[in-house]
Coordinates of C-alpha atoms and ligand atoms in Angstrom, one line a residue:
L1292 CA 14.2 -2.7 -19.8
L1293 CA 10.4 -3.4 -18.4
K1294 CA 10.4 0.4 -18.3
T1295 CA 7.2 2.9 -18.4
E1296 CA 6.1 6.1 -17.7
L1297 CA 6.2 5.5 -14.0
C1298 CA 9.8 4.9 -14.1
D1299 CA 10.5 8.3 -15.6
S1300 CA 8.2 10.4 -13.7
V1301 CA 9.3 8.9 -10.7
G1302 CA 12.5 7.6 -11.4
I1303 CA 12.4 4.6 -10.6
K1304 CA 14.4 1.3 -12.4
Y1305 CA 11.2 -1.0 -12.0
P1306 CA 7.1 -0.1 -12.5
I1307 CA 6.4 -1.7 -9.1
I1308 CA 5.3 0.0 -5.7
Q1309 CA 5.5 -1.6 -2.1
G1310 CA 2.0 -0.4 -1.1
A1311 CA 2.2 1.1 2.8
M1312 CA 1.0 -1.2 5.3
A1313 CA -0.3 -0.2 8.7
P1314 CA -0.5 -0.9 11.5
Y1315 CA 3.9 -1.5 11.0
T1316 CA 6.0 1.3 9.3
T1317 CA 7.4 -0.5 6.6
V1318 CA 11.0 1.7 7.0
K1319 CA 13.1 -2.0 6.9
L1320 CA 10.4 -2.9 3.9
A1321 CA 10.7 0.3 2.1
T1322 CA 14.3 0.7 2.4
A1323 CA 14.2 -2.6 0.4
V1324 CA 12.1 -2.1 -2.2
S1325 CA 13.6 1.5 -2.8
N1326 CA 17.2 -0.3 -2.9
A1327 CA 16.3 -2.9 -5.6
G1328 CA 14.9 -0.4 -8.0
G1329 CA 11.3 -0.4 -6.8
L1330 CA 9.3 3.0 -5.3
G1331 CA 9.2 2.0 -1.3
T1332 CA 6.3 3.4 0.8
L1333 CA 6.3 4.5 4.6
T1334 CA 3.4 4.1 6.6
T1335 CA 2.0 6.9 8.8
A1336 CA -1.3 5.1 9.1
G1337 CA 0.2 3.0 12.9
F1338 CA 1.0 6.7 14.4
T1339 CA -2.4 8.2 12.8
F1340 CA -4.2 5.6 15.2
Q1341 CA -1.9 6.2 17.9
K1342 CA -2.4 9.9 18.0
M1343 CA -6.2 9.3 17.8
G1344 CA -5.5 7.7 21.1
L1345 CA -6.7 4.9 20.3
L1346 CA -3.9 2.9 21.1
K1347 CA -2.1 2.2 24.9
E1348 CA 0.7 4.7 23.9
K1349 CA 0.7 8.0 23.4
I1350 CA 3.3 9.4 20.8
D1351 CA 4.8 12.6 18.8
H1352 CA 3.7 11.6 15.5
K1353 CA 5.4 14.3 13.4
E1354 CA 8.7 13.4 15.5
E1355 CA 7.8 9.5 14.5
L1356 CA 7.8 10.1 11.5
R1357 CA 10.4 12.1 11.2
A1358 CA 12.8 9.9 12.6
I1359 CA 11.5 6.9 9.7
I1360 CA 12.1 9.8 6.8
R1361 CA 16.2 10.3 8.2
E1362 CA 16.0 6.2 8.3
I1363 CA 15.3 5.7 4.6
T1364 CA 17.1 8.5 3.7
D1365 CA 19.9 7.7 5.3
S1366 CA 19.8 3.4 4.6
T1367 CA 19.1 3.6 1.3
I1368 CA 21.8 3.7 -1.7
S1369 CA 21.8 7.7 -3.3
D1370 CA 19.9 7.1 -6.7
A1371 CA 16.7 5.3 -4.4
V1372 CA 13.1 7.3 -4.4
F1373 CA 10.8 6.7 -1.7
A1374 CA 8.0 7.6 -0.7
V1375 CA 5.4 8.9 2.3
N1376 CA 1.3 7.7 2.2
I1377 CA -0.4 9.7 4.1
P1378 CA -4.3 9.2 5.0
T1379 CA -6.8 11.9 4.1
L1380 CA -9.5 10.5 6.3
K1381 CA -12.1 13.3 7.2
H1382 CA -11.4 12.9 11.0
A1383 CA -7.4 12.7 10.4
I1384 CA -7.1 15.9 8.3
P1385 CA -5.0 17.6 11.2
I1386 CA -2.9 15.3 11.2
A1387 CA -2.5 14.8 7.5
R1388 CA -1.0 18.6 7.6
D1389 CA 0.9 17.7 10.3
Y1390 CA 2.6 15.2 8.3
L1391 CA 2.7 17.5 5.5
E1392 CA 4.7 19.6 7.8
V1393 CA 7.2 17.5 8.8
V1394 CA 8.3 16.1 5.0
N1395 CA 8.7 20.3 3.4
E1396 CA 10.9 20.9 6.5
E1397 CA 12.9 17.6 6.1
L1398 CA 13.1 18.4 2.1
E1399 CA 14.5 21.4 3.3
S1400 CA 16.9 20.5 5.6
N1401 CA 18.5 17.4 3.6
P1402 CA 19.5 17.4 0.2
K1403 CA 19.6 14.2 0.5
T1404 CA 16.1 14.0 1.6
R1405 CA 15.1 16.1 -1.5
R1406 CA 16.5 14.0 -3.7
K1407 CA 14.9 10.7 -2.4
L1408 CA 11.7 11.4 -1.0
K1409 CA 9.4 12.6 -4.8
V1410 CA 5.7 10.6 -3.9
I1411 CA 3.0 11.7 -1.6
V1412 CA 0.4 8.9 -1.6
T1413 CA -2.4 10.3 -0.4
S1414 CA -5.4 7.2 0.6
A1415 CA -8.9 6.7 2.1
G1416 CA -10.3 10.3 1.5
D1417 CA -10.4 12.8 -0.8
P1418 CA -7.0 14.3 -2.0
A1419 CA -8.0 17.6 -2.8
V1420 CA -7.0 18.9 0.4
L1421 CA -3.4 18.0 0.4
I1422 CA -2.9 19.0 -3.7
K1423 CA -1.8 22.2 -3.3
S1424 CA 0.7 21.4 -0.5
I1425 CA 2.2 18.0 -1.8
K1426 CA 2.9 20.4 -5.6
D1427 CA 4.1 23.3 -3.4
A1428 CA 6.4 20.5 -2.1
G1429 CA 7.6 19.7 -6.0
L1430 CA 6.2 16.3 -4.8
L1431 CA 4.2 13.8 -7.2
C1432 CA 1.0 13.1 -5.9
M1433 CA -0.2 9.6 -6.0
H1434 CA -3.6 8.9 -4.6
I1435 CA -5.7 4.9 -4.4
V1436 CA -9.3 5.0 -5.4
P1437 CA -11.5 1.9 -5.2
T1438 CA -14.2 2.6 -8.0
I1439 CA -14.2 4.6 -11.6
Q1440 CA -16.7 7.3 -9.3
H1441 CA -13.5 8.7 -6.4
A1442 CA -11.0 8.2 -9.7
K1443 CA -12.5 11.7 -11.7
I1444 CA -13.0 13.3 -8.3
A1445 CA -9.1 12.3 -8.0
Q1446 CA -8.3 13.9 -11.7
K1447 CA -11.0 16.1 -10.9
A1448 CA -8.4 16.9 -7.8
G1449 CA -5.3 17.1 -9.9
V1450 CA -3.3 13.8 -8.8
D1451 CA -0.2 12.8 -10.6
F1452 CA -1.4 9.5 -10.8
I1453 CA -4.4 6.8 -9.5
I1454 CA -3.6 3.7 -7.8
A1455 CA -6.3 1.4 -9.0
S1456 CA -6.9 -0.7 -6.0
G1457 CA -9.9 -3.7 -6.5
T1458 CA -11.5 -5.7 -4.1
E1459 CA -9.8 -8.2 -3.8
G1460 CA -6.5 -6.6 -2.2
G1461 CA -5.3 -6.3 1.2
G1462 CA -6.5 -3.6 3.7
V1463 CA -8.8 -0.6 3.3
V1464 CA -11.3 -1.7 0.6
S1465 CA -14.5 -0.6 -0.4
Y1466 CA -17.2 -2.4 1.4
E1467 CA -20.2 -0.7 -0.8
Y1468 CA -19.0 -1.5 -3.9
P1469 CA -16.3 -4.0 -4.4
I1470 CA -15.8 -3.6 -7.7
T1471 CA -12.6 -6.4 -8.7
T1472 CA -9.5 -5.0 -9.9
L1473 CA -9.5 -6.4 -13.2
V1474 CA -12.8 -4.5 -13.6
L1475 CA -11.1 -1.6 -12.1
V1476 CA -7.9 -0.8 -13.2
R1477 CA -9.8 -1.1 -17.5
G1478 CA -12.1 1.0 -16.4
V1479 CA -10.2 4.0 -14.2
V1480 CA -8.0 3.6 -17.8
K1481 CA -10.3 3.8 -20.1
T1482 CA -12.7 7.0 -17.9
V1483 CA -9.4 9.4 -16.9
K1484 CA -6.7 11.0 -18.5
T1485 CA -4.4 10.0 -15.3
P1486 CA -2.1 7.4 -15.9
V1487 CA -2.9 4.4 -13.4
I1488 CA -1.9 2.3 -11.7
A1489 CA -2.8 -1.6 -10.5
A1490 CA -3.5 -2.8 -7.1
G1491 CA -5.0 -5.8 -5.6
G1492 CA -4.6 -9.4 -6.5
L1493 CA -1.3 -9.2 -7.9
C1494 CA 2.2 -11.0 -7.3
D1495 CA 3.9 -12.0 -9.9
G1496 CA 5.1 -11.6 -13.2
A1497 CA 2.0 -12.3 -14.8
G1498 CA 0.6 -10.1 -12.8
L1499 CA 2.8 -7.0 -13.9
V1500 CA 2.1 -7.9 -17.7
A1501 CA -1.9 -8.3 -17.2
A1502 CA -1.8 -4.6 -15.6
L1503 CA -0.3 -3.4 -18.2
A1504 CA -2.3 -5.3 -21.3
L1505 CA -5.4 -3.5 -19.2
G1506 CA -3.6 0.3 -19.6
A1507 CA -1.6 0.6 -16.3
V1508 CA 1.8 1.9 -16.0
G1509 CA 2.5 -0.5 -13.2
I1510 CA 1.5 -2.1 -10.4
Q1511 CA 1.3 -1.8 -6.7
M1512 CA 1.3 -4.7 -4.0
G1513 CA 1.2 -5.3 -0.5
T1514 CA 0.2 -9.0 0.9
R1515 CA 2.9 -10.6 -1.8
F1516 CA 5.9 -8.1 0.0
I1517 CA 4.7 -8.8 3.2
A1518 CA 5.9 -12.4 2.3
T1519 CA 9.6 -11.3 2.5
E1520 CA 13.0 -11.0 4.2
E1521 CA 13.2 -7.8 4.7
C1522 CA 9.8 -7.2 5.5
E1523 CA 8.9 -6.4 10.1
F1524 CA 6.5 -7.8 10.1
H1525 CA 5.9 -10.4 13.1
P1526 CA 7.5 -13.9 11.4
D1527 CA 3.8 -15.3 12.9
Y1528 CA 1.8 -13.0 10.5
K1529 CA 4.4 -13.4 6.8
A1530 CA 3.5 -17.4 8.0
R1531 CA 0.0 -17.1 8.0
I1532 CA 0.6 -15.4 4.5
L1533 CA 2.6 -18.6 3.3
K1534 CA -0.2 -21.0 5.0
A1535 CA -3.6 -18.9 3.5
S1536 CA -5.6 -20.4 0.9
E1537 CA -7.6 -17.7 -1.9
R1538 CA -10.8 -18.2 0.5
E1539 CA -9.3 -17.2 4.0
T1540 CA -9.7 -13.1 4.4
L1541 CA -12.9 -11.7 4.7
I1542 CA -14.1 -7.9 4.9
T1543 CA -14.9 -6.3 7.9
I1544 CA -15.9 -2.7 9.1
M1545 CA -12.8 -0.9 11.2
P1546 CA -12.7 1.9 12.5
Y1547 CA -11.2 3.6 10.0
G1548 CA -13.1 1.8 7.6
P1549 CA -13.7 -1.4 5.7
C1550 CA -10.7 -4.1 5.7
R1551 CA -9.9 -7.0 4.1
Q1552 CA -7.6 -9.5 6.2
L1553 CA -7.2 -12.6 7.0
K1554 CA -9.8 -15.0 8.8
T1555 CA -8.6 -15.4 12.4
E1556 CA -10.4 -15.6 15.6
F1557 CA -11.1 -11.9 16.2
S1558 CA -12.2 -11.8 12.2
L1559 CA -14.0 -13.8 12.4
K1560 CA -15.8 -12.6 16.1
L1561 CA -15.1 -9.3 14.8
Q1562 CA -17.7 -10.8 11.7
E1563 CA -20.5 -12.4 13.9
L1564 CA -20.4 -9.2 16.3
M1565 CA -20.8 -6.7 13.0
S1566 CA -23.5 -9.1 12.2
K1567 CA -25.4 -8.6 15.7
G1568 CA -25.6 -5.0 14.8
V1569 CA -23.8 -4.1 17.9
D1570 CA -20.9 -1.2 17.9
T1571 CA -17.6 -3.0 17.2
S1572 CA -15.2 -0.8 17.4
S1573 CA -13.6 -0.7 20.4
Y1574 CA -12.9 -4.8 20.0
A1575 CA -11.1 -3.8 16.6
W1576 CA -9.3 -1.8 18.4
E1577 CA -8.2 -4.4 20.4
G1578 CA -7.7 -6.1 17.6
I1579 CA -5.2 -3.8 16.1
R1580 CA -3.1 -3.6 19.5
N1581 CA -3.2 -7.7 19.9
T1582 CA -0.7 -7.3 16.3
V1583 CA 1.5 -4.3 17.4
E1584 CA 2.1 -6.3 20.5
G1585 CA 2.7 -9.6 18.6
N1586 CA -0.4 -11.1 19.9
I1587 CA -0.6 -11.9 16.5
E1588 CA -3.3 -15.1 16.2
K1589 CA -6.0 -12.5 18.8
G1590 CA -5.0 -9.8 16.1
F1591 CA -5.5 -8.6 12.9
M1592 CA -4.1 -9.0 10.1
A1593 CA -4.7 -7.3 6.6
A1594 CA -4.1 -9.7 3.6
G1595 CA -5.4 -9.6 0.1
Q1596 CA -6.6 -13.0 -1.3
V1597 CA -3.4 -13.1 -3.6
A1598 CA -2.2 -14.4 -0.2
G1599 CA -3.6 -17.9 -1.4
L1600 CA -0.6 -17.8 -4.4
I1601 CA 2.1 -17.2 -2.0
G1602 CA 4.4 -20.0 -0.9
E1603 CA 7.5 -18.5 0.2
I1604 CA 9.5 -15.7 1.4
L1605 CA 12.0 -13.8 -0.6
P1606 CA 14.5 -11.2 -0.4
V1607 CA 13.1 -8.7 -1.2
K1608 CA 15.2 -7.8 -4.5
D1609 CA 15.0 -11.3 -5.9
L1610 CA 11.4 -10.7 -5.7
I1611 CA 11.2 -7.9 -7.8
E1612 CA 13.8 -8.9 -10.2
R1613 CA 12.0 -12.1 -10.6
I1614 CA 8.9 -10.3 -11.2
V1615 CA 10.4 -8.3 -14.0
Q1616 CA 12.3 -11.4 -15.7
E1617 CA 9.1 -13.3 -15.6
A1618 CA 6.8 -10.1 -17.4
E1619 CA 9.9 -9.9 -20.2
E1620 CA 9.4 -13.7 -20.8
I1621 CA 5.7 -13.8 -20.5
I1622 CA 5.4 -10.6 -23.2
K1623 CA 8.4 -12.4 -25.2
N1624 CA 6.8 -15.2 -26.2
L1625 CA 3.1 -14.1 -26.1
N1626 CA 3.2 -14.0 -29.9
S1627 CA 3.9 -18.4 -29.9
K1628 CA 0.4 -18.8 -28.0
L1629 CA -1.4 -17.3 -30.7
R1630 CA -2.9 -20.3 -33.3
K1631 CA -1.3 -19.4 -37.3
S1632 CA -4.2 -18.6 -39.6
Q1633 CA -3.9 -21.0 -42.0
Ligands
FMN2959 C1 -1.2 -5.1 6.1 C2 -2.3 -4.9 5.1 C3 -2.1 -2.9 5.5 C4 -2.4 -1.7 4.8 N1 -2.5 -0.5 5.3 C5 -1.7 0.2 4.4 C6 -2.3 1.8 4.7 O1 -2.1 2.1 5.9 N2 -2.7 2.6 3.7 C7 -2.7 2.6 2.5 O2 -2.8 3.4 1.7 N3 -2.6 1.3 1.9 C8 -2.5 0.3 2.2 N4 -2.9 -1.5 2.2 C9 -3.5 -1.1 1.4 C10 -1.8 -1.5 0.9 O3 -0.9 -0.4 0.2 C11 -2.1 -2.2 -1.1 O4 -3.1 -1.5 -1.9 C12 -2.7 -3.8 -1.3 O5 -2.2 -4.2 -0.5 C13 -2.9 -4.4 -2.6 O6 -3.4 -5.6 -2.6 P1 -2.6 -7.0 -2.4 O7 -2.5 -7.1 -1.0 O8 -3.4 -8.1 -3.1 O9 -1.5 -6.8 -2.9 C14 -2.8 -2.2 3.7 C15 -2.4 -3.3 3.4 C16 -2.1 -4.8 3.8 C17 -2.3 -5.6 3.4

């Protein structure tokens, strides 16, 4: 069986993580991933957007997180493990602290949650602001980085795993330093001692083997998991992932950072507005709101270049098992590809 240090530390069967994906909560997707032996991740960024007053509805972000932690705790099998993603954006630190407070309350009040919730994934900021509270809660911290420099900062903060996510990935990416997964993962592995998880552009067993060959202990995927039966994304969003070629993404500035997304009426106009140097934040929020409200073509659709390699919607369990099986086959047959020396 394909097991790594990641499986042992977190308590999962396969070294595969489902990345958080706003603006959805990903509670249904995470449930399916955790039940299938991977690490499912709950997404809080959508609540953060709403809390910041940038979408129509006003919500209680703490109670929203509590509800999805309870839902996944009750809907997963007894040995499932899950994570919660908490964005550590500078202007959302108080909100991040609120989320951690809820996590702590739930860990303390429910032994089932204590058994299953093992990881906080911090993203888009400096993990140092939350690391002590995460450790005090007895949880592991994984932090997402787009450059080797950010990986050094994460190591210094004391995170347990670094998720090195290349520019080809969907969602937040570095605009200034668009480093590919191949270069980033290898560079981070060679630079830090903290174990590394590869992300960005991965969708199958070959990707998993490549990540392991670069020195990673597992993979995180976002876009591939959108095209699954259990994923709660809008059906039109999933259909666009299946149809997209590898050329159909672009990076624009969203209010919380640069973001790789599909080319749509919305993102092409946003790109045009950006090139004119006008303030695009209200238009960008409108795109997120359209997606939340199901008006997909006028909406923001984060996705990575790997959309061009995704051709079918699968049940999560089949997808994960297929990836592991493919990876094992590739590793087994790798030697037969090499010419024997005469
Ligand atoms: C629709 C979408 C939304 C995302 N939202 C978040 C998020 O809220 N928090 C986060 O840490 N990463 C987010 N990401 C990044 C993913 O968790 C993951 O790291 C990334 O998708 C990996 O690249 P891939 O899409 O090529 O698999 C998002 C990605 C996508 C595609």
